[in-house]
Amino acid sequence: MPILTDYARNLLGRALCGRSPALPTAIYAALGTGGTASGLTGEPAGNGYARQRITFTGNGLQRNAETLRFVFNAAAGNFTHIGLYDAASGGNPLAYGLLAQSASISGPGTVTIAAEAVTVDSQ
């Protein structure tokens, strides 16, 4: 990760030029089945799913500081991607990338992503 979305590229361009809007103050991780320049695709709805607040740490390469846990109370499908958003629901897509390993939810369960497994690099 990451592949920046068009929204994020435009946001960074405006920020570098001292223009609004302001950069996000909170970031949320989401699961999905794919990604495009417009953001994550196939994000689940219902079944107990919710985006997870994610905080980063590091100099240069940024890594998630804490383990992420996406909890499901019913089958939800197969997830291959993770995305970053500026809101717990709705909001603007910032970046997306492949999960290290796909996650299949065929009943109640949890998708766990270890601390430092989500990385964001400026390269």
mmCIF file with all atom_site columns, C-alpha atoms in Angstrom:
data_model
loop_
_atom_site.group_PDB
_atom_site.id
_atom_site.type_symbol
_atom_site.label_atom_id
_atom_site.label_alt_id
_atom_site.label_comp_id
_atom_site.label_asym_id
_atom_site.label_entity_id
_atom_site.label_seq_id
_atom_site.pdbx_PDB_ins_code
_atom_site.Cartn_x
_atom_site.Cartn_y
_atom_site.Cartn_z
_atom_site.occupancy
_atom_site.B_iso_or_equiv
_atom_site.pdbx_formal_charge
_atom_site.auth_seq_id
_atom_site.auth_comp_id
_atom_site.auth_asym_id
_atom_site.auth_atom_id
_atom_site.pdbx_PDB_model_num
ATOM 1   C CA . MET A 1 1   ? 0.000   0.000   0.000  1.00 0.00 ? 1   MET A CA 1
ATOM 2   C CA . PRO A 1 2   ? -0.765  2.685   -0.945 1.00 0.00 ? 2   PRO A CA 1
ATOM 3   C CA . ILE A 1 3   ? -2.128  3.619   -4.278 1.00 0.00 ? 3   ILE A CA 1
ATOM 4   C CA . LEU A 1 4   ? -3.383  7.156   -3.822 1.00 0.00 ? 4   LEU A CA 1
ATOM 5   C CA . THR A 1 5   ? -6.850  7.977   -5.060 1.00 0.00 ? 5   THR A CA 1
ATOM 6   C CA . ASP A 1 6   ? -7.484  10.943  -7.333 1.00 0.00 ? 6   ASP A CA 1
ATOM 7   C CA . TYR A 1 7   ? -9.024  12.754  -4.344 1.00 0.00 ? 7   TYR A CA 1
ATOM 8   C CA . ALA A 1 8   ? -5.827  12.284  -2.285 1.00 0.00 ? 8   ALA A CA 1
ATOM 9   C CA . ARG A 1 9   ? -3.565  13.437  -5.132 1.00 0.00 ? 9   ARG A CA 1
ATOM 10  C CA . ASN A 1 10  ? -5.626  16.612  -5.547 1.00 0.00 ? 10  ASN A CA 1
ATOM 11  C CA . LEU A 1 11  ? -5.693  17.163  -1.772 1.00 0.00 ? 11  LEU A CA 1
ATOM 12  C CA . LEU A 1 12  ? -1.902  16.867  -1.521 1.00 0.00 ? 12  LEU A CA 1
ATOM 13  C CA . GLY A 1 13  ? -1.390  19.143  -4.501 1.00 0.00 ? 13  GLY A CA 1
ATOM 14  C CA . ARG A 1 14  ? -3.542  21.854  -2.932 1.00 0.00 ? 14  ARG A CA 1
ATOM 15  C CA . ALA A 1 15  ? -1.839  21.397  0.461  1.00 0.00 ? 15  ALA A CA 1
ATOM 16  C CA . LEU A 1 16  ? 1.617   21.822  -1.099 1.00 0.00 ? 16  LEU A CA 1
ATOM 17  C CA . CYS A 1 17  ? 0.422   25.119  -2.542 1.00 0.00 ? 17  CYS A CA 1
ATOM 18  C CA . GLY A 1 18  ? -1.026  26.344  0.776  1.00 0.00 ? 18  GLY A CA 1
ATOM 19  C CA . ARG A 1 19  ? -4.624  25.998  -0.397 1.00 0.00 ? 19  ARG A CA 1
ATOM 20  C CA . SER A 1 20  ? -7.684  24.505  1.275  1.00 0.00 ? 20  SER A CA 1
ATOM 21  C CA . PRO A 1 21  ? -9.233  22.132  2.217  1.00 0.00 ? 21  PRO A CA 1
ATOM 22  C CA . ALA A 1 22  ? -7.364  21.071  5.325  1.00 0.00 ? 22  ALA A CA 1
ATOM 23  C CA . LEU A 1 23  ? -5.755  17.662  5.579  1.00 0.00 ? 23  LEU A CA 1
ATOM 24  C CA . PRO A 1 24  ? -7.738  14.942  7.400  1.00 0.00 ? 24  PRO A CA 1
ATOM 25  C CA . THR A 1 25  ? -7.519  14.814  11.198 1.00 0.00 ? 25  THR A CA 1
ATOM 26  C CA . ALA A 1 26  ? -8.608  11.167  11.517 1.00 0.00 ? 26  ALA A CA 1
ATOM 27  C CA . ILE A 1 27  ? -8.119  8.182   9.196  1.00 0.00 ? 27  ILE A CA 1
ATOM 28  C CA . TYR A 1 28  ? -10.276 5.060   8.964  1.00 0.00 ? 28  TYR A CA 1
ATOM 29  C CA . ALA A 1 29  ? -9.400  1.696   7.433  1.00 0.00 ? 29  ALA A CA 1
ATOM 30  C CA . ALA A 1 30  ? -11.936 -0.236  5.358  1.00 0.00 ? 30  ALA A CA 1
ATOM 31  C CA . LEU A 1 31  ? -12.058 -3.655  3.698  1.00 0.00 ? 31  LEU A CA 1
ATOM 32  C CA . GLY A 1 32  ? -13.086 -4.245  0.093  1.00 0.00 ? 32  GLY A CA 1
ATOM 33  C CA . THR A 1 33  ? -12.879 -6.434  -2.971 1.00 0.00 ? 33  THR A CA 1
ATOM 34  C CA . GLY A 1 34  ? -10.869 -4.098  -5.209 1.00 0.00 ? 34  GLY A CA 1
ATOM 35  C CA . GLY A 1 35  ? -9.728  -0.561  -5.846 1.00 0.00 ? 35  GLY A CA 1
ATOM 36  C CA . THR A 1 36  ? -9.703  2.141   -8.504 1.00 0.00 ? 36  THR A CA 1
ATOM 37  C CA . ALA A 1 37  ? -8.525  5.731   -8.783 1.00 0.00 ? 37  ALA A CA 1
ATOM 38  C CA . SER A 1 38  ? -11.890 6.609   -7.218 1.00 0.00 ? 38  SER A CA 1
ATOM 39  C CA . GLY A 1 39  ? -11.226 4.458   -4.138 1.00 0.00 ? 39  GLY A CA 1
ATOM 40  C CA . LEU A 1 40  ? -11.995 1.083   -2.634 1.00 0.00 ? 40  LEU A CA 1
ATOM 41  C CA . THR A 1 41  ? -14.637 -1.107  -4.276 1.00 0.00 ? 41  THR A CA 1
ATOM 42  C CA . GLY A 1 42  ? -16.820 -3.779  -2.710 1.00 0.00 ? 42  GLY A CA 1
ATOM 43  C CA . GLU A 1 43  ? -16.837 -2.404  0.840  1.00 0.00 ? 43  GLU A CA 1
ATOM 44  C CA . PRO A 1 44  ? -19.307 -4.496  2.882  1.00 0.00 ? 44  PRO A CA 1
ATOM 45  C CA . ALA A 1 45  ? -22.477 -3.108  4.428  1.00 0.00 ? 45  ALA A CA 1
ATOM 46  C CA . GLY A 1 46  ? -24.122 -4.586  7.492  1.00 0.00 ? 46  GLY A CA 1
ATOM 47  C CA . ASN A 1 47  ? -23.276 -7.889  9.196  1.00 0.00 ? 47  ASN A CA 1
ATOM 48  C CA . GLY A 1 48  ? -21.604 -5.981  12.042 1.00 0.00 ? 48  GLY A CA 1
ATOM 49  C CA . TYR A 1 49  ? -18.936 -4.457  9.774  1.00 0.00 ? 49  TYR A CA 1
ATOM 50  C CA . ALA A 1 50  ? -17.557 -1.005  10.559 1.00 0.00 ? 50  ALA A CA 1
ATOM 51  C CA . ARG A 1 51  ? -14.508 0.925   9.400  1.00 0.00 ? 51  ARG A CA 1
ATOM 52  C CA . GLN A 1 52  ? -11.751 1.030   11.987 1.00 0.00 ? 52  GLN A CA 1
ATOM 53  C CA . ARG A 1 53  ? -9.914  4.149   13.153 1.00 0.00 ? 53  ARG A CA 1
ATOM 54  C CA . ILE A 1 54  ? -6.251  3.795   12.271 1.00 0.00 ? 54  ILE A CA 1
ATOM 55  C CA . THR A 1 55  ? -3.317  5.771   13.633 1.00 0.00 ? 55  THR A CA 1
ATOM 56  C CA . PHE A 1 56  ? 0.148   5.783   12.163 1.00 0.00 ? 56  PHE A CA 1
ATOM 57  C CA . THR A 1 57  ? 3.634   6.126   13.546 1.00 0.00 ? 57  THR A CA 1
ATOM 58  C CA . GLY A 1 58  ? 7.097   6.450   12.048 1.00 0.00 ? 58  GLY A CA 1
ATOM 59  C CA . ASN A 1 59  ? 9.413   8.805   10.206 1.00 0.00 ? 59  ASN A CA 1
ATOM 60  C CA . GLY A 1 60  ? 9.186   8.543   6.441  1.00 0.00 ? 60  GLY A CA 1
ATOM 61  C CA . LEU A 1 61  ? 7.525   5.142   6.134  1.00 0.00 ? 61  LEU A CA 1
ATOM 62  C CA . GLN A 1 62  ? 4.302   5.255   8.147  1.00 0.00 ? 62  GLN A CA 1
ATOM 63  C CA . ARG A 1 63  ? 2.967   2.091   9.853  1.00 0.00 ? 63  ARG A CA 1
ATOM 64  C CA . ASN A 1 64  ? -0.287  1.431   11.683 1.00 0.00 ? 64  ASN A CA 1
ATOM 65  C CA . ALA A 1 65  ? 0.386   1.749   15.406 1.00 0.00 ? 65  ALA A CA 1
ATOM 66  C CA . GLU A 1 66  ? -2.224  -0.761  16.618 1.00 0.00 ? 66  GLU A CA 1
ATOM 67  C CA . THR A 1 67  ? -3.849  -4.003  15.510 1.00 0.00 ? 67  THR A CA 1
ATOM 68  C CA . LEU A 1 68  ? -7.030  -3.524  13.448 1.00 0.00 ? 68  LEU A CA 1
ATOM 69  C CA . ARG A 1 69  ? -10.033 -5.804  14.028 1.00 0.00 ? 69  ARG A CA 1
ATOM 70  C CA . PHE A 1 70  ? -12.998 -5.904  11.659 1.00 0.00 ? 70  PHE A CA 1
ATOM 71  C CA . VAL A 1 71  ? -15.784 -7.904  13.342 1.00 0.00 ? 71  VAL A CA 1
ATOM 72  C CA . PHE A 1 72  ? -18.581 -9.624  11.403 1.00 0.00 ? 72  PHE A CA 1
ATOM 73  C CA . ASN A 1 73  ? -21.678 -11.289 12.850 1.00 0.00 ? 73  ASN A CA 1
ATOM 74  C CA . ALA A 1 74  ? -22.577 -13.089 9.600  1.00 0.00 ? 74  ALA A CA 1
ATOM 75  C CA . ALA A 1 75  ? -21.092 -14.138 6.257  1.00 0.00 ? 75  ALA A CA 1
ATOM 76  C CA . ALA A 1 76  ? -19.794 -11.182 4.262  1.00 0.00 ? 76  ALA A CA 1
ATOM 77  C CA . GLY A 1 77  ? -17.691 -12.580 1.402  1.00 0.00 ? 77  GLY A CA 1
ATOM 78  C CA . ASN A 1 78  ? -14.041 -12.493 0.392  1.00 0.00 ? 78  ASN A CA 1
ATOM 79  C CA . PHE A 1 79  ? -11.918 -9.366  0.884  1.00 0.00 ? 79  PHE A CA 1
ATOM 80  C CA . THR A 1 80  ? -8.697  -8.675  -0.967 1.00 0.00 ? 80  THR A CA 1
ATOM 81  C CA . HIS A 1 81  ? -8.089  -4.945  -0.406 1.00 0.00 ? 81  HIS A CA 1
ATOM 82  C CA . ILE A 1 82  ? -7.762  -2.365  2.345  1.00 0.00 ? 82  ILE A CA 1
ATOM 83  C CA . GLY A 1 83  ? -8.613  1.294   1.892  1.00 0.00 ? 83  GLY A CA 1
ATOM 84  C CA . LEU A 1 84  ? -8.083  4.499   3.846  1.00 0.00 ? 84  LEU A CA 1
ATOM 85  C CA . TYR A 1 85  ? -10.822 7.109   4.294  1.00 0.00 ? 85  TYR A CA 1
ATOM 86  C CA . ASP A 1 86  ? -11.182 10.429  6.106  1.00 0.00 ? 86  ASP A CA 1
ATOM 87  C CA . ALA A 1 87  ? -14.465 9.401   7.810  1.00 0.00 ? 87  ALA A CA 1
ATOM 88  C CA . ALA A 1 88  ? -15.967 6.442   9.678  1.00 0.00 ? 88  ALA A CA 1
ATOM 89  C CA . SER A 1 89  ? -18.662 6.241   6.981  1.00 0.00 ? 89  SER A CA 1
ATOM 90  C CA . GLY A 1 90  ? -19.001 8.027   3.673  1.00 0.00 ? 90  GLY A CA 1
ATOM 91  C CA . GLY A 1 91  ? -16.211 10.562  3.493  1.00 0.00 ? 91  GLY A CA 1
ATOM 92  C CA . ASN A 1 92  ? -13.420 10.709  0.947  1.00 0.00 ? 92  ASN A CA 1
ATOM 93  C CA . PRO A 1 93  ? -11.243 7.823   -0.227 1.00 0.00 ? 93  PRO A CA 1
ATOM 94  C CA . LEU A 1 94  ? -7.537  8.477   0.280  1.00 0.00 ? 94  LEU A CA 1
ATOM 95  C CA . ALA A 1 95  ? -5.666  5.308   -0.701 1.00 0.00 ? 95  ALA A CA 1
ATOM 96  C CA . TYR A 1 96  ? -6.048  1.582   -1.231 1.00 0.00 ? 96  TYR A CA 1
ATOM 97  C CA . GLY A 1 97  ? -3.885  -1.501  -1.620 1.00 0.00 ? 97  GLY A CA 1
ATOM 98  C CA . LEU A 1 98  ? -3.877  -5.279  -1.524 1.00 0.00 ? 98  LEU A CA 1
ATOM 99  C CA . LEU A 1 99  ? -4.159  -7.149  1.747  1.00 0.00 ? 99  LEU A CA 1
ATOM 100 C CA . ALA A 1 100 ? -1.135  -9.370  2.424  1.00 0.00 ? 100 ALA A CA 1
ATOM 101 C CA . GLN A 1 101 ? -3.600  -12.270 2.476  1.00 0.00 ? 101 GLN A CA 1
ATOM 102 C CA . SER A 1 102 ? -7.236  -12.337 1.364  1.00 0.00 ? 102 SER A CA 1
ATOM 103 C CA . ALA A 1 103 ? -9.845  -12.797 4.079  1.00 0.00 ? 103 ALA A CA 1
ATOM 104 C CA . SER A 1 104 ? -12.933 -14.945 3.560  1.00 0.00 ? 104 SER A CA 1
ATOM 105 C CA . ILE A 1 105 ? -15.847 -14.380 5.944  1.00 0.00 ? 105 ILE A CA 1
ATOM 106 C CA . SER A 1 106 ? -18.266 -17.316 5.598  1.00 0.00 ? 106 SER A CA 1
ATOM 107 C CA . GLY A 1 107 ? -19.926 -16.761 8.988  1.00 0.00 ? 107 GLY A CA 1
ATOM 108 C CA . PRO A 1 108 ? -19.347 -14.776 12.169 1.00 0.00 ? 108 PRO A CA 1
ATOM 109 C CA . GLY A 1 109 ? -15.678 -13.883 12.556 1.00 0.00 ? 109 GLY A CA 1
ATOM 110 C CA . THR A 1 110 ? -12.963 -11.267 12.670 1.00 0.00 ? 110 THR A CA 1
ATOM 111 C CA . VAL A 1 111 ? -10.450 -10.003 10.141 1.00 0.00 ? 111 VAL A CA 1
ATOM 112 C CA . THR A 1 112 ? -7.313  -9.015  12.052 1.00 0.00 ? 112 THR A CA 1
ATOM 113 C CA . ILE A 1 113 ? -4.532  -6.870  10.614 1.00 0.00 ? 113 ILE A CA 1
ATOM 114 C CA . ALA A 1 114 ? -1.424  -6.768  12.780 1.00 0.00 ? 114 ALA A CA 1
ATOM 115 C CA . ALA A 1 115 ? 0.195   -3.588  14.034 1.00 0.00 ? 115 ALA A CA 1
ATOM 116 C CA . GLU A 1 116 ? 2.749   -2.265  11.510 1.00 0.00 ? 116 GLU A CA 1
ATOM 117 C CA . ALA A 1 117 ? 1.240   -4.320  8.675  1.00 0.00 ? 117 ALA A CA 1
ATOM 118 C CA . VAL A 1 118 ? -0.343  -1.305  6.927  1.00 0.00 ? 118 VAL A CA 1
ATOM 119 C CA . THR A 1 119 ? 2.349   0.928   5.487  1.00 0.00 ? 119 THR A CA 1
ATOM 120 C CA . VAL A 1 120 ? 2.205   4.272   3.724  1.00 0.00 ? 120 VAL A CA 1
ATOM 121 C CA . ASP A 1 121 ? 5.316   5.519   1.953  1.00 0.00 ? 121 ASP A CA 1
ATOM 122 C CA . SER A 1 122 ? 5.851   8.751   0.083  1.00 0.00 ? 122 SER A CA 1
ATOM 123 C CA . GLN A 1 123 ? 7.719   6.948   -2.702 1.00 0.00 ? 123 GLN A CA 1
#
